[in-house]
């Protein structure tokens, strides 16, 4: 019993911490990942509009730089996805936004800083326009680690957002599952949140679970991915207010350090001070037939896990570098040196890149086959067979 009460206390505190850090009124810890948090948010948008007999809103606006889960979420929730262009500074194109807002707009999904690693400079005006059209603002919180303790999404004009607890509040930029896509929102949307949520009981120090009055229901069994909640709570308690702010300050500083050390060799997608990540292009001057994939594979030979490539989709030959707050200067310098060496090789000995990695047990994997015919159980003989191929 006692253990159970402590679990509820931890959830209650985590709800409050997340609400405070993000500037929202209510939090639900149910969703299992960012993508499920998005789905939850868009279902809440729908429930909100329908509760007001506002039945003609069928469209969700999504910028062309968005993570693939954003349009997938809107489509899965039954909405028509309306794509918004980005402008030459990497922000949402305001003219395109104005053209596409209408009485059909249910809401907009936006990541800030966005997936190009840039702060949306017009965020307040974007939110004002969407609200004026009767729409709601969904914040994709996957890049929250750039702004902790500096600015709150709730104050930027977002109505709802997901936290990727497994990214921002434990393992910088993911690192695999399990996940938690807790969600926060304004008081107006709180009645629709999934439950159970936790609230304080009559007696101080007691807690109870409840379903919000107009809840969209459960989205996950039990109490979400509870283990991830414990990790996030611990991370927040350990760092405290000043520590969380430092996470973002260092993450942003590190990303800009790497960007300025490499941008003469790897042209930036947009030449602007970046936030927690910078998107460069694997288009090295004087290199023939070398692609970002070759550069990424060659990095393995230098002992580095390659960064995200070919995302965001609007940047040709994208190489997205996010050092996070945890990398030491020494590590970043080794990484920068490796990419400088690779840029030289790309011009002088491009075959070294085409055949990379040289030091790994496997070279280029057949990613299509891996997706279509996944082998989910380890089979020693089969593995030996594959290695011999
Ligand atoms: C990771 C990520 C998501 C999805 O989160 P998951 O927890 O992987 O489902 C959504 N948007 C952005 C920008 C992300 O980086």
Short mmCIF file of C-alpha atoms and ligand atoms in Angstrom, two decimals:
data_model
loop_
_atom_site.label_atom_id
_atom_site.label_comp_id
_atom_site.label_asym_id
_atom_site.label_seq_id
_atom_site.Cartn_x
_atom_site.Cartn_y
_atom_site.Cartn_z
CA UNK A 1 0.00 0.00 0.00
CA UNK A 2 2.72 2.34 1.06
CA UNK A 3 4.67 1.74 -2.09
CA UNK A 4 1.56 2.40 -4.14
CA UNK A 5 0.99 5.73 -2.40
CA UNK A 6 4.54 6.76 -3.10
CA UNK A 7 4.06 5.96 -6.76
CA UNK A 8 1.03 8.24 -6.90
CA UNK A 9 2.96 10.98 -5.06
CA UNK A 10 5.74 10.74 -7.60
CA UNK A 11 3.25 11.00 -10.46
CA UNK A 12 1.53 13.97 -8.80
CA UNK A 13 4.84 15.78 -8.36
CA UNK A 14 5.96 15.00 -11.90
CA UNK A 15 2.66 16.36 -13.27
CA UNK A 16 3.30 19.57 -11.34
CA UNK A 17 6.95 19.89 -12.36
CA UNK A 18 6.15 19.41 -16.03
CA UNK A 19 3.27 21.89 -15.87
CA UNK A 20 5.53 24.49 -14.23
CA UNK A 21 8.47 23.99 -16.61
CA UNK A 22 6.24 24.32 -19.67
CA UNK A 23 3.70 26.89 -18.52
CA UNK A 24 0.63 24.66 -18.72
CA UNK A 25 -2.27 24.09 -16.32
CA UNK A 26 -2.66 20.31 -16.48
CA UNK A 27 -0.58 17.25 -17.34
CA UNK A 28 -1.41 13.63 -18.13
CA UNK A 29 1.37 11.05 -17.90
CA UNK A 30 -0.46 8.39 -19.92
CA UNK A 31 1.00 8.38 -23.46
CA UNK A 32 3.84 5.95 -24.13
CA UNK A 33 5.85 8.08 -26.58
CA UNK A 34 5.94 11.40 -28.36
CA UNK A 35 3.96 10.05 -31.29
CA UNK A 36 1.21 8.85 -28.96
CA UNK A 37 1.25 12.20 -27.18
CA UNK A 38 0.63 13.85 -30.55
CA UNK A 39 -2.24 11.49 -31.31
CA UNK A 40 -3.67 12.22 -27.86
CA UNK A 41 -3.41 15.96 -28.46
CA UNK A 42 -5.18 15.91 -31.79
CA UNK A 43 -7.96 13.73 -30.35
CA UNK A 44 -8.29 16.29 -27.55
CA UNK A 45 -8.50 19.10 -30.15
CA UNK A 46 -11.32 17.24 -31.86
CA UNK A 47 -13.15 16.60 -28.59
CA UNK A 48 -12.81 20.28 -27.68
CA UNK A 49 -14.20 21.54 -30.99
CA UNK A 50 -17.06 19.01 -30.95
CA UNK A 51 -17.95 19.94 -27.36
CA UNK A 52 -18.63 23.45 -28.65
CA UNK A 53 -20.66 22.16 -31.62
CA UNK A 54 -17.91 23.42 -33.86
CA UNK A 55 -18.15 20.59 -36.36
CA UNK A 56 -16.69 21.89 -39.62
CA UNK A 57 -13.03 21.91 -38.68
CA UNK A 58 -11.39 19.19 -40.76
CA UNK A 59 -7.86 20.43 -41.35
CA UNK A 60 -4.60 20.42 -39.40
CA UNK A 61 -1.76 22.67 -40.60
CA UNK A 62 1.72 21.11 -40.53
CA UNK A 63 4.94 22.81 -41.71
CA UNK A 64 6.99 21.04 -44.39
CA UNK A 65 9.90 20.76 -41.92
CA UNK A 66 7.84 18.73 -39.42
CA UNK A 67 8.78 15.34 -38.04
CA UNK A 68 6.93 12.60 -39.93
CA UNK A 69 4.86 11.71 -36.89
CA UNK A 70 3.05 15.09 -37.10
CA UNK A 71 1.30 14.59 -40.46
CA UNK A 72 0.85 10.88 -39.65
CA UNK A 73 -0.90 11.82 -36.39
CA UNK A 74 -3.23 14.31 -38.04
CA UNK A 75 -4.11 11.82 -40.78
CA UNK A 76 -4.67 8.96 -38.31
CA UNK A 77 -7.00 11.17 -36.30
CA UNK A 78 -9.06 11.65 -39.46
CA UNK A 79 -7.93 15.15 -40.40
CA UNK A 80 -6.76 16.49 -43.74
CA UNK A 81 -3.12 17.52 -43.50
CA UNK A 82 -2.42 20.97 -44.97
CA UNK A 83 1.30 21.53 -45.53
CA UNK A 84 2.87 24.90 -44.81
CA UNK A 85 6.01 26.14 -46.52
CA UNK A 86 9.11 27.34 -44.68
CA UNK A 87 10.64 30.70 -45.58
CA UNK A 88 14.29 31.47 -46.39
CA UNK A 89 15.13 32.01 -42.72
CA UNK A 90 13.77 28.58 -41.85
CA UNK A 91 10.61 29.88 -40.17
CA UNK A 92 7.02 29.10 -41.05
CA UNK A 93 6.16 31.18 -44.13
CA UNK A 94 3.66 33.72 -42.78
CA UNK A 95 2.01 34.43 -46.15
CA UNK A 96 1.46 30.73 -46.70
CA UNK A 97 0.01 30.43 -43.18
CA UNK A 98 -2.42 33.29 -43.80
CA UNK A 99 -3.47 31.77 -47.13
CA UNK A 100 -4.17 28.36 -45.60
CA UNK A 101 -5.94 29.36 -42.37
CA UNK A 102 -9.71 29.06 -42.69
CA UNK A 103 -12.89 28.14 -40.80
CA UNK A 104 -11.85 24.53 -41.57
CA UNK A 105 -8.67 24.86 -39.46
CA UNK A 106 -8.85 22.65 -36.37
CA UNK A 107 -5.30 23.47 -35.36
CA UNK A 108 -1.65 23.63 -36.22
CA UNK A 109 1.23 21.37 -35.18
CA UNK A 110 4.55 23.11 -34.67
CA UNK A 111 7.94 22.24 -33.20
CA UNK A 112 9.82 25.14 -31.61
CA UNK A 113 12.76 25.22 -31.97
CA UNK A 114 11.88 23.52 -35.23
CA UNK A 115 13.50 20.50 -36.81
CA UNK A 116 16.05 22.67 -38.62
CA UNK A 117 17.26 23.58 -35.10
CA UNK A 118 15.99 27.15 -35.41
CA UNK A 119 13.78 29.18 -33.11
CA UNK A 120 10.52 30.16 -34.81
CA UNK A 121 10.96 33.92 -34.74
CA UNK A 122 7.26 34.67 -35.37
CA UNK A 123 5.86 32.18 -32.89
CA UNK A 124 3.68 34.68 -31.03
CA UNK A 125 2.18 35.98 -34.27
CA UNK A 126 1.71 32.42 -35.61
CA UNK A 127 -0.24 31.48 -32.47
CA UNK A 128 -2.27 34.69 -32.61
CA UNK A 129 -3.31 34.03 -36.23
CA UNK A 130 -4.22 30.39 -35.60
CA UNK A 131 -6.29 31.33 -32.54
CA UNK A 132 -7.99 34.17 -34.42
CA UNK A 133 -9.09 31.59 -37.00
CA UNK A 134 -10.54 29.43 -34.21
CA UNK A 135 -7.77 26.84 -34.32
CA UNK A 136 -5.62 25.39 -31.55
CA UNK A 137 -1.82 25.22 -31.32
CA UNK A 138 -0.14 21.84 -30.83
CA UNK A 139 3.47 21.98 -29.65
CA UNK A 140 5.74 19.08 -30.55
CA UNK A 141 7.98 19.13 -27.47
CA UNK A 142 10.76 16.90 -28.81
CA UNK A 143 13.14 19.87 -28.91
CA UNK A 144 12.24 21.13 -25.44
CA UNK A 145 15.84 20.57 -24.30
CA UNK A 146 16.78 23.80 -26.12
CA UNK A 147 14.64 26.12 -23.99
CA UNK A 148 14.29 24.65 -20.48
CA UNK A 149 14.11 27.40 -17.88
CA UNK A 150 14.38 30.06 -20.57
CA UNK A 151 10.95 30.23 -22.21
CA UNK A 152 7.71 28.30 -21.64
CA UNK A 153 5.71 26.84 -24.55
CA UNK A 154 2.48 27.72 -22.71
CA UNK A 155 3.53 31.36 -22.85
CA UNK A 156 4.43 31.18 -26.54
CA UNK A 157 0.78 30.47 -27.33
CA UNK A 158 0.69 26.68 -27.45
CA UNK A 159 -2.48 25.05 -26.11
CA UNK A 160 -1.16 21.50 -25.84
CA UNK A 161 2.19 19.77 -26.10
CA UNK A 162 3.90 16.46 -25.52
CA UNK A 163 7.09 16.02 -23.56
CA UNK A 164 9.45 13.31 -24.76
CA UNK A 165 10.47 12.34 -21.24
CA UNK A 166 12.85 9.75 -22.74
CA UNK A 167 14.65 12.50 -24.65
CA UNK A 168 14.53 15.78 -22.73
CA UNK A 169 14.34 14.42 -19.20
CA UNK A 170 16.74 11.49 -19.17
CA UNK A 171 18.51 10.26 -22.24
CA UNK A 172 19.52 13.17 -24.43
CA UNK A 173 17.96 12.66 -27.81
CA UNK A 174 16.44 9.29 -27.31
CA UNK A 175 18.84 6.41 -27.31
CA UNK A 176 16.05 3.87 -27.63
CA UNK A 177 12.99 2.88 -25.68
CA UNK A 178 10.94 2.67 -23.66
CA UNK A 179 9.44 6.12 -23.99
CA UNK A 180 7.00 8.42 -22.32
CA UNK A 181 5.07 11.08 -24.17
CA UNK A 182 3.40 12.84 -21.24
CA UNK A 183 1.21 15.75 -22.33
CA UNK A 184 0.41 19.18 -20.93
CA UNK A 185 -2.30 21.67 -21.85
CA UNK A 186 -4.27 24.77 -20.96
CA UNK A 187 -7.16 24.77 -18.48
CA UNK A 188 -9.62 24.89 -21.39
CA UNK A 189 -8.40 21.54 -22.73
CA UNK A 190 -7.77 19.86 -19.35
CA UNK A 191 -11.25 18.26 -19.08
CA UNK A 192 -10.50 16.22 -22.21
CA UNK A 193 -7.14 14.78 -21.12
CA UNK A 194 -6.69 11.02 -20.95
CA UNK A 195 -6.64 9.51 -17.49
CA UNK A 196 -6.21 8.36 -14.93
CA UNK A 197 -4.54 11.53 -13.68
CA UNK A 198 -3.43 12.04 -10.09
CA UNK A 199 -4.76 14.61 -7.63
CA UNK A 200 -4.31 15.28 -3.96
CA UNK A 201 -6.86 13.74 -1.56
CA UNK A 202 -8.68 15.31 1.40
CA UNK A 203 -5.89 14.40 3.80
CA UNK A 204 -2.54 16.01 3.08
CA UNK A 205 -0.09 13.52 1.64
CA UNK A 206 -2.80 11.29 0.15
CA UNK A 207 -3.42 10.98 -3.53
CA UNK A 208 -6.13 9.60 -5.75
CA UNK A 209 -6.58 8.77 -9.40
CA UNK A 210 -9.38 10.37 -11.41
CA UNK A 211 -10.68 10.56 -14.97
CA UNK A 212 -11.17 14.13 -16.26
CA UNK A 213 -14.91 14.84 -16.82
CA UNK A 214 -14.88 14.80 -20.63
CA UNK A 215 -11.81 12.59 -21.03
CA UNK A 216 -11.07 11.08 -24.42
CA UNK A 217 -10.41 7.92 -22.33
CA UNK A 218 -7.35 5.88 -21.66
CA UNK A 219 -4.55 5.75 -24.20
CA UNK A 220 -2.30 3.33 -22.31
CA UNK A 221 -2.69 0.49 -19.83
CA UNK A 222 -1.95 1.02 -16.13
CA UNK A 223 -0.23 4.35 -15.48
CA UNK A 224 1.80 4.87 -18.62
CA UNK A 225 5.40 3.76 -18.82
CA UNK A 226 5.93 4.21 -15.11
CA UNK A 227 9.66 3.44 -15.18
CA UNK A 228 10.21 6.42 -17.48
CA UNK A 229 8.24 8.62 -15.08
CA UNK A 230 10.60 7.66 -12.26
CA UNK A 231 13.59 8.51 -14.44
CA UNK A 232 12.18 11.88 -15.46
CA UNK A 233 11.23 12.75 -11.86
CA UNK A 234 14.75 11.81 -10.72
CA UNK A 235 16.38 13.84 -13.49
CA UNK A 236 14.32 16.93 -12.65
CA UNK A 237 14.91 16.56 -8.88
CA UNK A 238 18.63 16.03 -9.39
CA UNK A 239 19.18 19.04 -11.64
CA UNK A 240 16.73 21.47 -10.09
CA UNK A 241 15.71 24.78 -11.63
CA UNK A 242 19.22 26.11 -12.29
CA UNK A 243 20.42 22.75 -13.57
CA UNK A 244 17.62 22.43 -16.09
CA UNK A 245 18.35 25.86 -17.47
CA UNK A 246 22.01 24.88 -17.74
CA UNK A 247 21.04 21.81 -19.77
CA UNK A 248 19.62 24.07 -22.44
CA UNK A 249 22.34 26.69 -22.28
CA UNK A 250 25.04 24.07 -22.76
CA UNK A 251 23.11 22.15 -25.42
CA UNK A 252 22.73 25.34 -27.45
CA UNK A 253 26.34 26.40 -26.90
CA UNK A 254 27.63 22.97 -27.94
CA UNK A 255 25.54 22.90 -31.11
CA UNK A 256 26.76 26.35 -32.14
CA UNK A 257 30.36 25.40 -31.37
CA UNK A 258 30.20 22.42 -33.72
CA UNK A 259 28.32 24.43 -36.35
CA UNK A 260 30.90 27.22 -36.46
CA UNK A 261 33.80 24.76 -36.55
CA UNK A 262 32.34 22.91 -39.54
CA UNK A 263 30.27 25.32 -41.60
CA UNK A 264 33.13 26.24 -43.91
CA UNK A 265 33.29 22.60 -45.07
CA UNK A 266 29.67 21.51 -44.63
CA UNK A 267 27.30 24.29 -45.70
CA UNK A 268 24.54 24.97 -43.12
CA UNK A 269 20.94 24.48 -44.21
CA UNK A 270 20.22 28.03 -43.06
CA UNK A 271 23.03 30.35 -42.01
CA UNK A 272 21.70 31.40 -38.60
CA UNK A 273 22.60 30.92 -34.96
CA UNK A 274 21.06 27.58 -34.10
CA UNK A 275 19.46 26.19 -30.98
CA UNK A 276 20.29 22.70 -29.64
CA UNK A 277 21.08 21.20 -33.05
CA UNK A 278 22.40 22.37 -36.37
CA UNK A 279 21.52 21.01 -39.77
CA UNK A 280 24.44 21.01 -42.17
CA UNK A 281 24.63 19.61 -45.70
CA UNK A 282 26.96 16.86 -46.83
CA UNK A 283 27.80 18.83 -49.95
CA UNK A 284 31.57 19.20 -49.76
CA UNK A 285 33.15 21.54 -52.30
CA UNK A 286 35.22 19.62 -54.86
CA UNK A 287 33.94 16.16 -53.83
CA UNK A 288 32.56 14.07 -56.69
CA UNK A 289 29.65 11.69 -56.10
CA UNK A 290 29.93 11.77 -52.31
CA UNK A 291 26.65 11.71 -50.43
CA UNK A 292 25.72 12.37 -46.82
CA UNK A 293 25.19 8.64 -46.35
CA UNK A 294 28.86 8.03 -47.26
CA UNK A 295 29.97 10.64 -44.73
CA UNK A 296 27.78 9.14 -42.02
CA UNK A 297 29.08 5.63 -42.70
CA UNK A 298 32.68 6.84 -42.67
CA UNK A 299 32.11 8.38 -39.21
CA UNK A 300 31.65 4.83 -37.88
CA UNK A 301 35.31 4.12 -38.76
CA UNK A 302 36.28 7.02 -36.49
CA UNK A 303 34.27 5.52 -33.65
CA UNK A 304 31.26 7.81 -33.83
CA UNK A 305 27.62 6.89 -33.99
CA UNK A 306 26.48 8.79 -37.10
CA UNK A 307 24.00 11.60 -36.55
CA UNK A 308 20.55 11.76 -38.14
CA UNK A 309 20.77 12.03 -41.93
CA UNK A 310 18.31 13.09 -44.65
CA UNK A 311 16.05 14.79 -42.11
CA UNK A 312 14.42 17.30 -42.18
CA UNK A 313 13.26 16.40 -45.67
CA UNK A 314 13.37 19.99 -46.93
CA UNK A 315 17.18 20.12 -46.58
CA UNK A 316 19.08 18.34 -49.37
CA UNK A 317 21.79 15.96 -48.09
CA UNK A 318 20.92 16.90 -44.50
CA UNK A 319 23.31 16.03 -41.68
CA UNK A 320 21.65 16.90 -38.37
CA UNK A 321 24.11 17.29 -35.51
CA UNK A 322 22.89 17.40 -31.91
CA UNK A 323 25.71 17.09 -29.37
CA UNK A 324 23.31 17.68 -26.44
CA UNK A 325 24.54 18.97 -23.09
CA UNK A 326 26.43 15.82 -22.20
CA UNK A 327 29.34 15.88 -24.66
CA UNK A 328 32.66 17.20 -23.39
CA UNK A 329 34.64 19.72 -25.41
CA UNK A 330 37.25 17.04 -25.97
CA UNK A 331 34.69 14.69 -27.53
CA UNK A 332 33.27 17.43 -29.69
CA UNK A 333 36.77 18.34 -30.89
CA UNK A 334 37.42 14.71 -31.83
CA UNK A 335 34.14 14.67 -33.73
CA UNK A 336 34.95 17.94 -35.52
CA UNK A 337 38.40 16.63 -36.43
CA UNK A 338 36.88 13.42 -37.82
CA UNK A 339 34.47 15.38 -40.01
CA UNK A 340 37.31 17.60 -41.24
CA UNK A 341 39.36 14.54 -42.15
CA UNK A 342 36.34 13.05 -43.93
CA UNK A 343 35.85 16.26 -45.91
CA UNK A 344 39.47 15.98 -47.08
CA UNK A 345 39.03 12.32 -47.97
CA UNK A 346 35.85 13.12 -49.87
CA UNK A 347 37.93 15.16 -52.30
CA UNK A 348 41.14 13.09 -52.39
CA UNK A 349 40.07 9.47 -51.83
CA UNK A 350 36.29 9.30 -52.23
CA UNK A 351 36.35 5.48 -52.55
CA UNK A 352 37.24 5.37 -48.85
CA UNK A 353 33.85 6.92 -48.17
CA UNK A 354 31.91 4.89 -50.73
CA UNK A 355 33.10 1.64 -49.13
CA UNK A 356 32.76 2.73 -45.52
CA UNK A 357 32.47 1.55 -42.85
CA UNK A 358 35.71 -0.46 -42.98
CA UNK A 359 36.04 -1.29 -39.29
CA UNK A 360 32.50 -2.48 -38.54
CA UNK A 361 31.32 -6.11 -38.69
CA UNK A 362 28.73 -5.19 -41.32
CA UNK A 363 28.89 -2.54 -44.04
CA UNK A 364 25.79 -1.10 -45.69
CA UNK A 365 22.69 -2.74 -44.35
CA UNK A 366 19.71 -3.51 -46.53
CA UNK A 367 17.32 -1.24 -44.69
CA UNK A 368 14.34 -2.06 -46.88
CA UNK A 369 14.78 -5.79 -46.21
CA UNK A 370 15.28 -5.08 -42.51
CA UNK A 371 11.95 -3.26 -42.42
CA UNK A 372 10.05 -5.73 -44.61
CA UNK A 373 11.48 -8.96 -43.22
CA UNK A 374 12.59 -8.20 -39.70
CA UNK A 375 14.35 -11.00 -37.85
CA UNK A 376 13.25 -10.51 -34.30
CA UNK A 377 14.81 -13.53 -32.66
CA UNK A 378 18.52 -14.25 -32.44
CA UNK A 379 19.37 -17.42 -34.32
CA UNK A 380 23.01 -18.32 -34.12
CA UNK A 381 23.15 -20.43 -37.27
CA UNK A 382 21.20 -17.94 -39.32
CA UNK A 383 23.43 -15.16 -38.10
CA UNK A 384 26.57 -17.11 -39.04
CA UNK A 385 25.04 -17.72 -42.46
CA UNK A 386 24.36 -14.02 -42.93
CA UNK A 387 27.86 -13.10 -41.86
CA UNK A 388 29.26 -15.51 -44.44
CA UNK A 389 27.25 -13.97 -47.28
C1 LIG B 1 11.32 11.99 -31.56
C2 LIG B 1 10.41 12.99 -32.17
C3 LIG B 1 9.02 12.76 -32.24
C4 LIG B 1 8.36 11.45 -31.86
O1 LIG B 1 8.64 11.05 -30.58
P1 LIG B 1 8.69 9.51 -30.18
O2 LIG B 1 8.84 9.53 -28.71
O3 LIG B 1 9.85 8.91 -30.90
O4 LIG B 1 7.40 8.88 -30.62
C5 LIG B 1 8.22 13.77 -32.74
N1 LIG B 1 8.74 14.92 -33.19
C6 LIG B 1 10.06 15.18 -33.16
C7 LIG B 1 10.57 16.50 -33.66
C8 LIG B 1 10.95 14.21 -32.66
O5 LIG B 1 12.26 14.46 -32.64
#
